[in-house]
Coordinates of C-alpha atoms in Angstrom, one line a residue:
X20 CA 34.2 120.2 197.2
X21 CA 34.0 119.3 193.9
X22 CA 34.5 115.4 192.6
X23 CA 36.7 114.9 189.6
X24 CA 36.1 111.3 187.7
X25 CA 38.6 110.1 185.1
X26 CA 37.5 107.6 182.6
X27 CA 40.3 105.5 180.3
X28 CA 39.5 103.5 177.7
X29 CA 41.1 102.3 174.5
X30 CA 38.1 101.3 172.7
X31 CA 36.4 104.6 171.5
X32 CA 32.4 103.4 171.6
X33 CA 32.7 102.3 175.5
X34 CA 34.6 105.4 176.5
X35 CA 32.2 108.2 174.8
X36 CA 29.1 105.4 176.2
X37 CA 30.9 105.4 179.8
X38 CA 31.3 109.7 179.2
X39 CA 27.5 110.5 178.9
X40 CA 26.5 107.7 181.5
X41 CA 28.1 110.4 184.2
X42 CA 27.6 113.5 182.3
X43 CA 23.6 112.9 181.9
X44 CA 22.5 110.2 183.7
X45 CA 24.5 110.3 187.1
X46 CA 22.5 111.5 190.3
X47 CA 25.5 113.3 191.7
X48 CA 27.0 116.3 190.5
X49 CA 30.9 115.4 188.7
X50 CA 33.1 116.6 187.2
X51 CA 33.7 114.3 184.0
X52 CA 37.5 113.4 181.9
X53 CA 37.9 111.0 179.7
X54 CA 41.5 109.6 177.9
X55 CA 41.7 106.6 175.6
X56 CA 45.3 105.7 176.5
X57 CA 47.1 105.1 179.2
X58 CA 49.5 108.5 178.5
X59 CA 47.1 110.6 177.7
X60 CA 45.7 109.3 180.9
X61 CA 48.8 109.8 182.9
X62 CA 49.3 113.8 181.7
X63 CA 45.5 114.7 183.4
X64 CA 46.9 112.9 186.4
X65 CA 49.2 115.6 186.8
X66 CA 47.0 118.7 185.8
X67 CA 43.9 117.3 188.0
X68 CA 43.1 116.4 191.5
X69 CA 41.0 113.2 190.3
X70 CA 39.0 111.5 193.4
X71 CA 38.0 108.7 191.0
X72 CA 39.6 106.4 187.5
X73 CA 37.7 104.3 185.7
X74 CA 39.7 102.4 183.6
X75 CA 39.8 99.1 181.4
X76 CA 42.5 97.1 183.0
X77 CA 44.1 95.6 179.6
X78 CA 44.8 98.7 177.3
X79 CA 48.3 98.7 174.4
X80 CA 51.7 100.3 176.5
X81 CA 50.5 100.1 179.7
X82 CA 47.9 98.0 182.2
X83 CA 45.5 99.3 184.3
X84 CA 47.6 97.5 187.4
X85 CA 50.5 99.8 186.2
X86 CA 48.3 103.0 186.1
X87 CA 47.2 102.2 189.1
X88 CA 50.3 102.4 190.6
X89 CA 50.8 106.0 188.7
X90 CA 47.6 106.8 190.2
X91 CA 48.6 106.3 193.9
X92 CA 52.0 108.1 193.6
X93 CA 50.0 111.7 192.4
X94 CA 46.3 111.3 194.3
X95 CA 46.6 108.3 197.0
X96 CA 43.1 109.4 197.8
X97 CA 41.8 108.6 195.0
X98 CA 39.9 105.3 194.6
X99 CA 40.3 103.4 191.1
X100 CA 37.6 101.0 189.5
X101 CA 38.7 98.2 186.9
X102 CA 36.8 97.6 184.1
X103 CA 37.1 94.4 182.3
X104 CA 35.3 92.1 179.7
X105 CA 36.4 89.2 180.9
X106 CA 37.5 87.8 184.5
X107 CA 41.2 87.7 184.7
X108 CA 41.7 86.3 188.6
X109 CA 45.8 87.3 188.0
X110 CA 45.0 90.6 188.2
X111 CA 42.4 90.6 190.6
X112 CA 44.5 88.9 192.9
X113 CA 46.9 91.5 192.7
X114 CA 44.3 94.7 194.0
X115 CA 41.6 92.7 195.7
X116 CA 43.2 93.5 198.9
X117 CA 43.2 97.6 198.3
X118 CA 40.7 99.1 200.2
X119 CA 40.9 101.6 197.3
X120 CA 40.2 99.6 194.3
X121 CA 37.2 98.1 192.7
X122 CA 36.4 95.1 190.0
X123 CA 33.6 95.7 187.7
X124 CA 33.3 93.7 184.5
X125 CA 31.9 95.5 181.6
X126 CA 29.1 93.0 181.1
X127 CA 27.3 94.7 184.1
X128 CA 24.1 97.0 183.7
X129 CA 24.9 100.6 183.7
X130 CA 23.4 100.6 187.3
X131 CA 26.2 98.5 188.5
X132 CA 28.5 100.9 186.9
X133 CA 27.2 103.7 188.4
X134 CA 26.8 102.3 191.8
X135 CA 30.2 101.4 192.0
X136 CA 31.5 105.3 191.4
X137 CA 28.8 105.9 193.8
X138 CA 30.4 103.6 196.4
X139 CA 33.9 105.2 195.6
X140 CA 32.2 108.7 196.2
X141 CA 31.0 107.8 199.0
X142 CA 33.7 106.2 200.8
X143 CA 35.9 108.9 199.7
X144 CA 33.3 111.6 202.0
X145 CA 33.6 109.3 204.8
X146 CA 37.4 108.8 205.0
X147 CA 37.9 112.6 204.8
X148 CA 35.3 113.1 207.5
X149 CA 37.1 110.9 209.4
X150 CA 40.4 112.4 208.6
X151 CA 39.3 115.5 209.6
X152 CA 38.2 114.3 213.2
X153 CA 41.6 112.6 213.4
X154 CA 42.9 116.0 212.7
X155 CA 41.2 117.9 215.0
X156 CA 41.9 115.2 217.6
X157 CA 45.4 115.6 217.1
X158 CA 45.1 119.8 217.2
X159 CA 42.9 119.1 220.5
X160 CA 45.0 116.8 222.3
X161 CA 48.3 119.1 221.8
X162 CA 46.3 122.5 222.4
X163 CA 44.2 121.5 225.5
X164 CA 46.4 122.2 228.4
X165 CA 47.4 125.4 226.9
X166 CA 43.4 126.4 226.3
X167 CA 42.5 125.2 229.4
X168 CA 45.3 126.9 231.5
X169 CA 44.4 130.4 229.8
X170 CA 40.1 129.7 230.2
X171 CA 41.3 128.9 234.3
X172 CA 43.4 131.7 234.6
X173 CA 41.0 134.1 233.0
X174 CA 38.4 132.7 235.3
X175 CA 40.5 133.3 238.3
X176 CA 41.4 136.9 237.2
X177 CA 37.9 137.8 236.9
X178 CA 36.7 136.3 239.9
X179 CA 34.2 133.7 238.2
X180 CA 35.4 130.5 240.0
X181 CA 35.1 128.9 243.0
X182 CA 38.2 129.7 245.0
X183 CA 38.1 125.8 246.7
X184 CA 38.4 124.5 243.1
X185 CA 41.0 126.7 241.8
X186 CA 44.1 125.3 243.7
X187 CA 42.6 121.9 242.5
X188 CA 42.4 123.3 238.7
X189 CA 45.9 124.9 238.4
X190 CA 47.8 122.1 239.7
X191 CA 46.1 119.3 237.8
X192 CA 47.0 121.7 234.8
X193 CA 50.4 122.0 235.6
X194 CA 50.4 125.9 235.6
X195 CA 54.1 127.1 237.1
X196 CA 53.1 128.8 240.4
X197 CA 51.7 126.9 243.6
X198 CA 48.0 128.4 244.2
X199 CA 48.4 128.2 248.2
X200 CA 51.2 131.1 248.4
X201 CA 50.6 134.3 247.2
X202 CA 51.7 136.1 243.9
X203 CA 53.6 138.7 242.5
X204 CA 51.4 140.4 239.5
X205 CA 53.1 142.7 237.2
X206 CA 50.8 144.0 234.2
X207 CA 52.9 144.3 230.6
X208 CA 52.0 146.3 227.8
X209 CA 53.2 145.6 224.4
X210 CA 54.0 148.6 221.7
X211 CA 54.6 146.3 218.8
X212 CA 55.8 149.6 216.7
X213 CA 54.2 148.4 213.2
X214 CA 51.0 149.9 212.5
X215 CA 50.6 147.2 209.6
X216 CA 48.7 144.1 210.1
X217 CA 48.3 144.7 213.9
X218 CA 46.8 141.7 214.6
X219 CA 49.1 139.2 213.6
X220 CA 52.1 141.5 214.2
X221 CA 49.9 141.7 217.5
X222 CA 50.0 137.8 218.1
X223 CA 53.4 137.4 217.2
X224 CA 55.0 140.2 219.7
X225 CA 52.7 138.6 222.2
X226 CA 54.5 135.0 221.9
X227 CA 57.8 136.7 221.2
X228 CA 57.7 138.4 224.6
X229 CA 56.5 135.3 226.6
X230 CA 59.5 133.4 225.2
X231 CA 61.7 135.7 226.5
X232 CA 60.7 135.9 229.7
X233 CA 60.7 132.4 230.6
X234 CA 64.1 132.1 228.9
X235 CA 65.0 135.0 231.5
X236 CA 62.9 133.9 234.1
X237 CA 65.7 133.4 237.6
X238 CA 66.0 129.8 238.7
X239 CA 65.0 131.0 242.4
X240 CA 62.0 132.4 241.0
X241 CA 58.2 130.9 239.4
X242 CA 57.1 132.9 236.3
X243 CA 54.1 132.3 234.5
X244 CA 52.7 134.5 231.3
X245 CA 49.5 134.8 230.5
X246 CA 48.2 136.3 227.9
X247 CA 45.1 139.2 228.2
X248 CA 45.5 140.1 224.4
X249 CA 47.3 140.9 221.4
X250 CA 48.8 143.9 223.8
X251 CA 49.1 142.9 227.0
X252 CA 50.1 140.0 229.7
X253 CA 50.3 139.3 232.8
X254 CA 53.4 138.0 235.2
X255 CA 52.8 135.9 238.0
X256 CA 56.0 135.5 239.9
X257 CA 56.5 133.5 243.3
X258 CA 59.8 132.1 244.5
X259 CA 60.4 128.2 243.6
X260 CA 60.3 127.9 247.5
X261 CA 57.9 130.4 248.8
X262 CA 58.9 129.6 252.3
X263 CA 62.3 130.2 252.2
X264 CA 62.6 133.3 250.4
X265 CA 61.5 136.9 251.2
X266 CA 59.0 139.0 248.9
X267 CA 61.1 142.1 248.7
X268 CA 64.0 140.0 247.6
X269 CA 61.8 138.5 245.3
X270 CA 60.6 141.6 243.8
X271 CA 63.9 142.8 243.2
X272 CA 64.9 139.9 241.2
X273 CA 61.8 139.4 239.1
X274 CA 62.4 143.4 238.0
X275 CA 65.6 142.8 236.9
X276 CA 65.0 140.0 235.1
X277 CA 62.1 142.0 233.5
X278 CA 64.3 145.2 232.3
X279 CA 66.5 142.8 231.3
X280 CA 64.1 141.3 228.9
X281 CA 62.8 144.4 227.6
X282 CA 66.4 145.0 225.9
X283 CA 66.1 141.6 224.8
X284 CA 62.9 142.2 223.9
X285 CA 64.0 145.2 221.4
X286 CA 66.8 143.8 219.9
X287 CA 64.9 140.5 218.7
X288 CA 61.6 141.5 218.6
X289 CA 62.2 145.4 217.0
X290 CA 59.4 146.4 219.9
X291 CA 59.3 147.4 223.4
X292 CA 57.3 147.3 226.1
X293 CA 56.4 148.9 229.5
X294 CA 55.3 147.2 232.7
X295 CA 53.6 148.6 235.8
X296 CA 55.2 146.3 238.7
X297 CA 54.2 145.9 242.1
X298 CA 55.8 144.7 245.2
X299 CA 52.9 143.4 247.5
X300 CA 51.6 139.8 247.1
X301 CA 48.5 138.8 246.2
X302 CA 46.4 135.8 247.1
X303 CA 43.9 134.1 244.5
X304 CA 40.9 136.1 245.5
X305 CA 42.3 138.9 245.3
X306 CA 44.0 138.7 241.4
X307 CA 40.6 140.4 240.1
X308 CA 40.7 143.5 242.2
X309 CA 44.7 143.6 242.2
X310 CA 44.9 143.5 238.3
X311 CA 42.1 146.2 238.0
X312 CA 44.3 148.5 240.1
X313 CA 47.5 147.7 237.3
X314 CA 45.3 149.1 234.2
X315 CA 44.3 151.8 236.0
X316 CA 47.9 152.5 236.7
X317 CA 48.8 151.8 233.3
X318 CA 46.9 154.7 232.0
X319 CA 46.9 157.1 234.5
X320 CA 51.0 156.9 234.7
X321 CA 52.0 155.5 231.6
X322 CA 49.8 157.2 228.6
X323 CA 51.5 157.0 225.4
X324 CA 54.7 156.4 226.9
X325 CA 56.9 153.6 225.5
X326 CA 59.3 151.4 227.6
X327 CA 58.3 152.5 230.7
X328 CA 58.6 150.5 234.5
X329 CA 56.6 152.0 237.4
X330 CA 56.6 150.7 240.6
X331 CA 53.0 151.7 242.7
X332 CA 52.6 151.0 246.3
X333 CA 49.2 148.9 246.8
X334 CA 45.8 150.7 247.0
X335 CA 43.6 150.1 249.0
X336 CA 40.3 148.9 247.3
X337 CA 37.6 151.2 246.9
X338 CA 34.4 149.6 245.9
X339 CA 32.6 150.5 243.0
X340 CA 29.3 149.8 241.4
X341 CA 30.3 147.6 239.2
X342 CA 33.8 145.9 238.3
X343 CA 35.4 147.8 235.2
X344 CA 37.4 144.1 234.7
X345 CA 33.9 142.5 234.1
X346 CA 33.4 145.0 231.4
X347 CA 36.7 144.8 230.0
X348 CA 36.9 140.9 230.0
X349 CA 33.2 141.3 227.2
X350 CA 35.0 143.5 224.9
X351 CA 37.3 141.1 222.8
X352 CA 34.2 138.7 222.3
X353 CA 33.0 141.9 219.8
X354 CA 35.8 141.5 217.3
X355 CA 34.4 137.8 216.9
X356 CA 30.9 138.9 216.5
X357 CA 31.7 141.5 214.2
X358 CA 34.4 138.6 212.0
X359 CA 31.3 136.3 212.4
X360 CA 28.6 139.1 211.3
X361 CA 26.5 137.9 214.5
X362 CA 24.7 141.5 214.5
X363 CA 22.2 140.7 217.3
X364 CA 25.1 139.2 219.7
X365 CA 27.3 141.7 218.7
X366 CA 24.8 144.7 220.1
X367 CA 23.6 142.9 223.1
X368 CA 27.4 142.5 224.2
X369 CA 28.2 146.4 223.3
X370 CA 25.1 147.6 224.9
X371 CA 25.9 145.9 228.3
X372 CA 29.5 147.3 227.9
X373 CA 28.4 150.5 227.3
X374 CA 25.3 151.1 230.0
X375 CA 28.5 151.6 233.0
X376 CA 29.4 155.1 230.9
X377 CA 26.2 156.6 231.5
X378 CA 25.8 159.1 234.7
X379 CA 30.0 159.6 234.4
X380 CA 30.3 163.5 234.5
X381 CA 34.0 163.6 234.3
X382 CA 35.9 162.9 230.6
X383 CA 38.9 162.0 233.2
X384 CA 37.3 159.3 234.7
X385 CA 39.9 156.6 234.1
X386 CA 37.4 153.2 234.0
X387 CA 34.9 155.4 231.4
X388 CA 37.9 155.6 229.4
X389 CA 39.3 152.5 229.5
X390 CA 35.8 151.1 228.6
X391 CA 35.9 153.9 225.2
X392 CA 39.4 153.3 224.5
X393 CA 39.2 149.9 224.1
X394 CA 35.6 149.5 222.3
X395 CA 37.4 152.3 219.9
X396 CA 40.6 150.7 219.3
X397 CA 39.1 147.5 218.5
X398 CA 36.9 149.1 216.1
X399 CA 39.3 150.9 214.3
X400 CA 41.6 147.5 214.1
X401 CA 38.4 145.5 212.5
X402 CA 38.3 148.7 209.9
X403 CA 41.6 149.0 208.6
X404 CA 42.2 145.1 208.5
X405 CA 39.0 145.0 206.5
X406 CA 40.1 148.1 204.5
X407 CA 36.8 150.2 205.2
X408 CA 37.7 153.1 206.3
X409 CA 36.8 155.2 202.7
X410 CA 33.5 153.4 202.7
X411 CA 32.6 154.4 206.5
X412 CA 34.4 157.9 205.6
X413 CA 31.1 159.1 203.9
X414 CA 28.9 158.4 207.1
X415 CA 30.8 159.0 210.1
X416 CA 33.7 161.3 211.5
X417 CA 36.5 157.8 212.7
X418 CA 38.6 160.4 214.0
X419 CA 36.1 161.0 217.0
X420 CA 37.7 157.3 217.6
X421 CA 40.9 158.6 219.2
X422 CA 38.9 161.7 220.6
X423 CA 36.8 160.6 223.5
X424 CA 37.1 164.5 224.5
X425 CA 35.6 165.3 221.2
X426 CA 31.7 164.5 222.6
X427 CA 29.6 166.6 224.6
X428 CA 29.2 164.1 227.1
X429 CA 29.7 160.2 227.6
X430 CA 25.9 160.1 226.6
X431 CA 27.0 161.3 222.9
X432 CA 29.7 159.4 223.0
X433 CA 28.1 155.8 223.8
X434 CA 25.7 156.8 220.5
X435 CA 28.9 157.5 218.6
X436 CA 30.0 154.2 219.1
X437 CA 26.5 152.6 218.7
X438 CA 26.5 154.8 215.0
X439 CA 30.0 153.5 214.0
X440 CA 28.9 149.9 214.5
X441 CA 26.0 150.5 212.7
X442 CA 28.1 151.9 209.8
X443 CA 30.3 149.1 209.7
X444 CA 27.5 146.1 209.5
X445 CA 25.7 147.6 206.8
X446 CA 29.3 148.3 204.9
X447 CA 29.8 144.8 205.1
X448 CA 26.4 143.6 203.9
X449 CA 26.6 146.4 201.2
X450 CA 30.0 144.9 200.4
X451 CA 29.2 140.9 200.6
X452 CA 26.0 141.6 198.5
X453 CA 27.8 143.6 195.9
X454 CA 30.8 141.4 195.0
X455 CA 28.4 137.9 195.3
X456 CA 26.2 139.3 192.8
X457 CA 29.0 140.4 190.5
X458 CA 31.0 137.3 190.6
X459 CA 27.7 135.1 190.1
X460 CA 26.5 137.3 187.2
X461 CA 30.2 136.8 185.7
X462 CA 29.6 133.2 185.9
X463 CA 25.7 133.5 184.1
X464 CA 27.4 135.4 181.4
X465 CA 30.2 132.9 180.7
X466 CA 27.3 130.2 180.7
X467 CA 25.1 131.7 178.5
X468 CA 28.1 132.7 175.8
X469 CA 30.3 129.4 175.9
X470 CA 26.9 127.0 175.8
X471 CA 28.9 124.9 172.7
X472 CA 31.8 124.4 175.2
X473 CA 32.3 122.3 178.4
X474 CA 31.2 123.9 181.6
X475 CA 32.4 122.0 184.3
X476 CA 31.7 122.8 187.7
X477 CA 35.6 123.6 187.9
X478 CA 35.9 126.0 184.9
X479 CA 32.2 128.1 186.6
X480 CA 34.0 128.6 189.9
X481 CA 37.5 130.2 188.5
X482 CA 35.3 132.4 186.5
X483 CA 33.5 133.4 189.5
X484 CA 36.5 133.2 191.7
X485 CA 34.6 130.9 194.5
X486 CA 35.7 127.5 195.2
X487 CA 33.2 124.6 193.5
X488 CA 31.4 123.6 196.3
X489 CA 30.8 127.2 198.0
X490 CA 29.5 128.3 193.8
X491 CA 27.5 125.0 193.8
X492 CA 25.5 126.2 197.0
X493 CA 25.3 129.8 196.5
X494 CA 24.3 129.8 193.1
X495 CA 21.1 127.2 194.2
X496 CA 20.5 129.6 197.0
X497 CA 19.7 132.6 194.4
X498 CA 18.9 131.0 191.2
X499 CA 16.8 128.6 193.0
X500 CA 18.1 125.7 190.6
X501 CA 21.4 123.9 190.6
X502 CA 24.0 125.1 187.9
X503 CA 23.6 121.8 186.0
X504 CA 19.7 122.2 185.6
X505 CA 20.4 126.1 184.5
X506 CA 22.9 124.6 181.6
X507 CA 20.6 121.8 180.8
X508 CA 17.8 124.9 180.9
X509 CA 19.7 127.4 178.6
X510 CA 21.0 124.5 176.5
X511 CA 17.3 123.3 175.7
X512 CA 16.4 126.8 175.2
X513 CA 19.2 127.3 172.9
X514 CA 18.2 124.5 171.1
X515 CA 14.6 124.7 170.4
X516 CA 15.4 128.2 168.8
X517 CA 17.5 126.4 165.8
X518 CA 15.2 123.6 165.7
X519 CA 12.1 125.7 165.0
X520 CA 13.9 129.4 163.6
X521 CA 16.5 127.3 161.2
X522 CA 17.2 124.0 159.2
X523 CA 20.9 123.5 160.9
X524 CA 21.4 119.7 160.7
X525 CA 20.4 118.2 164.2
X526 CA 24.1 116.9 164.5
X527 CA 25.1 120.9 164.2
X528 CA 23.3 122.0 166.8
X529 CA 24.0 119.2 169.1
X530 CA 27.4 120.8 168.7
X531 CA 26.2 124.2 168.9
X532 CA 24.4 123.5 172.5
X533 CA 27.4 121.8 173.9
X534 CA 27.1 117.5 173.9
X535 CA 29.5 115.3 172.4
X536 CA 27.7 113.4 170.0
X537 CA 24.1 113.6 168.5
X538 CA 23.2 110.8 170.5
X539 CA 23.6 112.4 173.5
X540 CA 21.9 115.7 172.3
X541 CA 19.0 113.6 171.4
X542 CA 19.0 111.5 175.1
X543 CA 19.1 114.7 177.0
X544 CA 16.3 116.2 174.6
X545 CA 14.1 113.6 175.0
X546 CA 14.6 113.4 178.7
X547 CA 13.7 116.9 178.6
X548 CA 10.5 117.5 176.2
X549 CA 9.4 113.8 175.7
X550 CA 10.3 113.8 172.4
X551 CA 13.2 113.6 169.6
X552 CA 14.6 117.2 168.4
X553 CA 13.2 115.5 164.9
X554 CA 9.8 114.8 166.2
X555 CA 9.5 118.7 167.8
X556 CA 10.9 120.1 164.7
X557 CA 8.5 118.5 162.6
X558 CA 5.9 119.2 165.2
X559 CA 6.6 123.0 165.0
X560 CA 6.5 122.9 161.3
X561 CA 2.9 121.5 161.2

């Protein structure tokens, strides 16, 4: 982030003096206002964010105690440095105790000056830091038992924890069934009925439907909801006294009390949603194999239907090469790679989801779909919420998305979706590369045609339409040179052109390249070539 410094002073000399101090000789990159009242102090208070004021505590109207005060009520971040030509111990008595406020008489060497903006600066970085693991302290204490109830559950339901810990897990976690008795499982599936902005119409519909049922969840009866994704949970149900209460009983209340919150469920919420229920318990070990069974069921019976109950008799299990759950359970993890642009994880992950199509014969196998059908839908979310489909339009058919029948064979098909992702990370680079460059080259332009006006760091990044600190870094990263060298750069540039090619008064074209007084046009100069702007124009004249 960028740092805004304020300066305030009434007498003229020591403000423009204290001005190029921290324009040309600070070491860290500012952002520099000055005001030589207290008003015209107090309007950039409330146009700009300032982290810190420098300001001569005795000025005509107001103090600096009583800007101070001013200051805290718009910026209470910000730190404030008094300057002073004399020692006045009322005054410091009043702010020596503020952590935020500094005494610096204007006797001192420029160093001293400096080093206490630096100190300011630097105290500033470390309270936010500090802030910000407060903050995520906070976020963590109040959102760990719900993380760490959905990471157990999901390790439960996919069979990837130790079944004499799990009892131990759940009930230190406080998760509403009792892990000794068997469950209920009834698998949900959410049809949100808004095709715009699915994901967070996605999140929302899940969090609506969760409240419901535990609003609607029987007294006699344990519910708990967890949440697979965006589209669909899963119900644990158990009666509050498992002992006491029969499981067809049980059943019977827990689907009344779900078709009872799917009209609940459409009249809040404007979706529905279908379940597939069933009426045998299951014990912990068995939650990975049980909920397989429920997808299955859910797209063999179900389809596209909406609103939909169907109660299945259990299966018995018929073992498989490989668990289509462990598959399913990798595919969500590509949406983050793809967010993230983590190409290599991204295709390592698809590529092991993938390798379980090949050898299927039949385009009605129901796992080889499921594993398509949800790669594909995932896909085609990430492209329309990133608004790529014209782009990817040119390359690739995206209707073969909602066709897995449209391939010759699952072979073809597993290289369809290989080609599509390949599509969409070079449209993204393509993308990223194209608008950086344009919004930096925006930002060279405006440099090189307003070198007479001030370019703060501020101004640069609205041009470019980055934030200051993101500009600062990128603009190093391809110009190889910080933006305040580039300015200094073009300005000197700028400058030896009217020195040598025209007999503009030196005073002009320190205007002309941008600095406040001829002074400082002659400091940075110097600093620069080793000379005086006179010396090199009468050099070049030889």
């Amino acid at each position: 982030m960028n740092r805004n410094l304020l300066i305030v002073d009434d007498e003229y000399e020591i403000l423009l003096g204290l001005e190029e101090m921290f324009r040309y000789d600070f070491d860290r990159e500012i952002d520099v206002y000055t005001a030589n009242s207290a008003p015209e102090a107090l309007k950039l208070l409330n146009q700009v964010r300032f982290d810190v004021v420098l300001t001569d505590i005795k000025m005509p109207g107001m103090d600096g105690i009583s800007l101070f005060k001013k200051i805290r009520e718009n910026w209470p971040r910000c730190k404030t440095i008094f300057l002073t030509g004399y020692r006045n111990f009322d005054d410091m008595y009043r702010v020596i105790n503020d952590q935020d406020v500094r005494y610096v008489l204007k006797s001192e060497e420029d160093e001293v000056i400096q080093g206490a903006v630096q100190e300011a600066l630097d105290q500033i970085q470390k309270e936010l830091e500090q802030e910000q693991i407060r903050k995520k302290q906070e976020v963590l204490l109040e959102r760990m038992e719900i993380w760490m109830r959905k990471a157990v559950i999901d390790q439960v339901i996919q069979g990837n924890i130790l079944e004499e810990h799990v009892e131990e897990k759940i009930k230190e976690l406080n998760i509403n069934f009792l892990p000794e008795y068997p469950v209920l499982i009834f698998l949900l599936r959410i049809e949100s009925g808004d095709e715009g902005n699915q994901l967070k119409r996605g999140y929302y519909m899940a969090e609506c439907l969760s409240q419901i049922l535990e609003e609607n969840a029987p007294e006699k009866l344990r519910f708990y909801i967890h949440i697979l994704d965006t589209r669909q949970e899963i119900l644990f149900i158990q009666p509050a006294v498992p002992e006491t209460m029969d499981w067809k009983q049980t059943f019977v209340i827990a689907r009344g009390a779900v078709e009872y919150s799917q009209e609940i469920f459409q009249n809040v919420c404007g979706g529905s949603f279908s379940a597939v229920l069933q009426g045998t318990p299951a014990v912990i070990k068995e939650y990975p194999e049980r909920i397989r069974r429920l997808r299955q069921n859910m797209i063999q019976y179900l389809g596209e239907e909406q609103g939909a109950l169907i109660y299945v008799e259990n299966q018995p299990n018929i073992e498989e090469e490989q668990s289509i759950y462990e598959v399913i359970a990798k595919i969500p993890s590509l949406k983050s790679y793809l967010e993230l642009r983590k190409k290599k994880e991204y295709f390592e992950t698809l590529h092991g989801c993938l390798w379980v199509m090949l050898g299927k014969n039949s385009f009605h196998d129901s796992s080889t779909l499921e594993i398509y059908y949800s790669i594909a839908v995932l896909l085609l979310q990430f492209i329309n919420e990133n608004h790529l489909s014209e782009q990817l339009a040119f390359g690739i058919a995206l209707y073969k998305l909602t066709r897995a029948d449209s391939h010759a064979d699952w072979g073809e098909a597993i290289q369809y979706l290989v080609d599509v992702s390949e599509s969409i990370f070079s449209v993204m680079e393509t993308n990223e590369n194209t608008l950086t460059e344009r919004a930096l080259k925006r930002v060279v332009t405006y440099i090189d045609n307003h070198l007479s006006e001030e370019l703060s760091l501020t101004t640069l990044a609205e041009i470019g339409g980055f934030n200051a600190s993101y500009l600062s870094r990128l603009f190093k990263q391809i110009k190889r040179e910080t933006i305040s060298d580039y300015i200094l750069h073009k300005r000197m540039t700028s400058a030896k052109y009217l020195l040598t090619e025209t007999n503009e008064k030196i005073q002009d074209i320190a205007t002309k390249t941008g600095y406040i007084s001829p002074h400082s046009f002659t400091r940075a100069f110097r600093k620069e070539t080793g000379i005086s702007p006179k010396e090199f124009r009468e050099m070049k004249m030889e």
